[in-house]
Amino acid sequence: MMQNTFPRLPFSESVQSLAIHVMTVIGNINYETSPTLTVHIFPLFIAGCEVHSEIDRDWFRNQFKKLYNMIWCANIKKLTLVMEEVWKRKTKLIQVMKTTGLPFTVDDYQINGLRSKPNWYQVVKEKNMEIFLG
């Protein structure tokens, strides 16, 4: 999904490095003067679902708070809930993998992307939610 969103990035880049790239690019945009706030939602959401560190997760939480406070879109609250649930599931899966001794990396397909068990699409489907990404 990240590669489809940012086709100019090399395909071999890890999901984590793509998420960090999104943080860097969008982090340099001044929300106060940007006329494109709504188009930031989709890449922020996809990248946010793929980060693992609490520092990175806090950064994405803050970005969604800023966006919500500026455009008052209820959908942003839904996306934040989905993202939080994805993080919760990823953390739980990593703990299970560590406990059982299964080998994994942070870019493991079992943990990241749409093929993973803890992905945003699965959360939306299970919770019977409707979200708008854009």
Coordinates of C-alpha atoms in Angstrom, one line a residue:
M1 CA 0.0 0.0 0.0
M2 CA 2.8 2.4 0.9
Q3 CA 4.5 1.7 -2.5
N4 CA 1.3 2.3 -4.3
T5 CA 0.8 5.6 -2.5
F6 CA 4.4 6.8 -3.2
P7 CA 5.4 5.1 -6.5
R8 CA 8.5 7.2 -6.9
L9 CA 10.1 5.6 -3.9
P10 CA 12.3 2.6 -4.5
F11 CA 10.3 -0.7 -4.1
S12 CA 13.0 -2.2 -1.9
E13 CA 12.6 0.4 0.9
S14 CA 11.2 -1.0 4.1
V15 CA 7.7 -0.2 5.3
Q16 CA 9.3 1.5 8.3
S17 CA 11.6 3.8 6.2
L18 CA 8.6 4.7 4.0
A19 CA 6.6 5.6 7.1
I20 CA 9.5 7.8 8.3
H21 CA 9.7 9.4 4.9
V22 CA 6.0 10.4 5.1
M23 CA 6.7 11.8 8.6
T24 CA 9.6 13.9 7.2
V25 CA 7.7 15.2 4.2
I26 CA 4.4 16.0 5.9
G27 CA 6.2 17.2 9.0
N28 CA 7.7 20.0 6.9
I29 CA 4.3 21.3 5.8
N30 CA 2.8 24.3 7.6
Y31 CA -0.8 23.3 8.4
E32 CA -1.6 27.0 9.0
T33 CA -0.9 28.0 5.4
S34 CA -1.4 24.7 3.5
P35 CA -4.5 24.6 1.2
T36 CA -4.1 20.8 0.9
L37 CA -4.8 19.6 4.5
T38 CA -7.4 17.0 3.5
V39 CA -5.0 15.2 1.1
H40 CA -2.6 14.7 4.0
I41 CA -5.1 12.4 5.7
F42 CA -4.6 9.3 3.5
P43 CA -0.7 9.1 3.6
L44 CA -0.7 10.0 7.3
F45 CA -3.2 7.2 8.1
I46 CA -1.4 4.6 6.0
A47 CA 2.1 5.5 7.3
G48 CA 0.8 5.9 10.9
C49 CA -0.6 2.3 10.8
E50 CA 2.9 1.0 10.0
V51 CA 5.0 2.6 12.7
H52 CA 6.1 0.7 15.8
S53 CA 7.9 3.1 18.2
E54 CA 5.9 5.0 20.8
I55 CA 7.6 8.2 19.7
D56 CA 6.5 7.8 16.1
R57 CA 3.0 6.8 17.2
D58 CA 2.8 10.0 19.4
W59 CA 3.9 12.0 16.4
F60 CA 1.0 10.6 14.3
R61 CA -1.5 11.1 17.2
N62 CA -0.4 14.8 17.3
Q63 CA -0.8 15.2 13.5
F64 CA -4.3 13.8 13.6
K65 CA -5.1 16.1 16.6
K66 CA -3.8 19.1 14.6
L67 CA -5.8 18.1 11.5
Y68 CA -9.0 17.5 13.5
N69 CA -8.7 20.9 15.3
M70 CA -8.2 22.7 12.0
I71 CA -10.9 21.0 9.8
W72 CA -13.3 19.4 12.4
C73 CA -13.9 16.3 10.4
A74 CA -15.4 13.4 12.4
N75 CA -13.8 11.0 10.0
I76 CA -10.4 11.9 11.5
K77 CA -11.5 10.7 14.9
K78 CA -12.5 7.3 13.3
L79 CA -9.2 7.0 11.6
T80 CA -7.4 7.7 14.8
L81 CA -9.4 4.9 16.5
V82 CA -8.6 2.5 13.7
M83 CA -4.9 3.4 13.9
E84 CA -4.8 2.9 17.6
E85 CA -6.4 -0.5 17.2
V86 CA -3.9 -1.5 14.5
W87 CA -1.1 -0.5 16.9
K88 CA -2.6 -2.5 19.7
R89 CA -2.9 -5.6 17.5
K90 CA 0.7 -5.2 16.2
T91 CA 2.0 -4.9 19.7
K92 CA 0.1 -8.0 20.8
L93 CA 1.3 -10.0 17.7
I94 CA 4.9 -9.0 18.3
Q95 CA 4.6 -10.0 22.0
V96 CA 3.2 -13.4 20.9
M97 CA 5.9 -13.9 18.4
K98 CA 8.6 -13.1 21.0
T99 CA 7.0 -15.3 23.6
T100 CA 6.8 -18.3 21.2
G101 CA 10.2 -17.7 19.8
L102 CA 9.0 -17.2 16.2
P103 CA 11.5 -15.2 14.2
F104 CA 10.4 -11.8 12.9
T105 CA 11.6 -8.4 11.9
V106 CA 9.7 -5.1 12.2
D107 CA 9.2 -5.2 8.5
D108 CA 7.8 -8.8 8.6
Y109 CA 4.9 -9.3 6.3
Q110 CA 3.0 -10.9 9.2
I111 CA 3.2 -7.6 11.1
N112 CA 3.0 -4.9 8.4
G113 CA 0.9 -4.1 5.3
L114 CA -2.4 -5.3 4.0
R115 CA -1.2 -9.0 4.1
S116 CA -0.7 -8.7 7.9
K117 CA -3.2 -9.8 10.4
P118 CA -3.2 -6.4 12.2
N119 CA -4.0 -4.2 9.2
W120 CA -6.3 -1.2 9.0
Y121 CA -8.7 -2.9 6.5
Q122 CA -9.3 -5.8 8.8
V123 CA -10.0 -3.5 11.7
V124 CA -12.5 -1.4 9.6
K125 CA -14.2 -4.6 8.4
E126 CA -14.4 -6.2 11.8
K127 CA -15.8 -3.1 13.4
N128 CA -18.2 -2.5 10.5
M129 CA -17.0 1.1 10.1
E130 CA -17.2 3.4 7.1
I131 CA -14.2 5.6 6.7
F132 CA -13.3 8.2 4.1
L133 CA -9.6 8.5 3.1
G134 CA -9.2 11.8 1.4

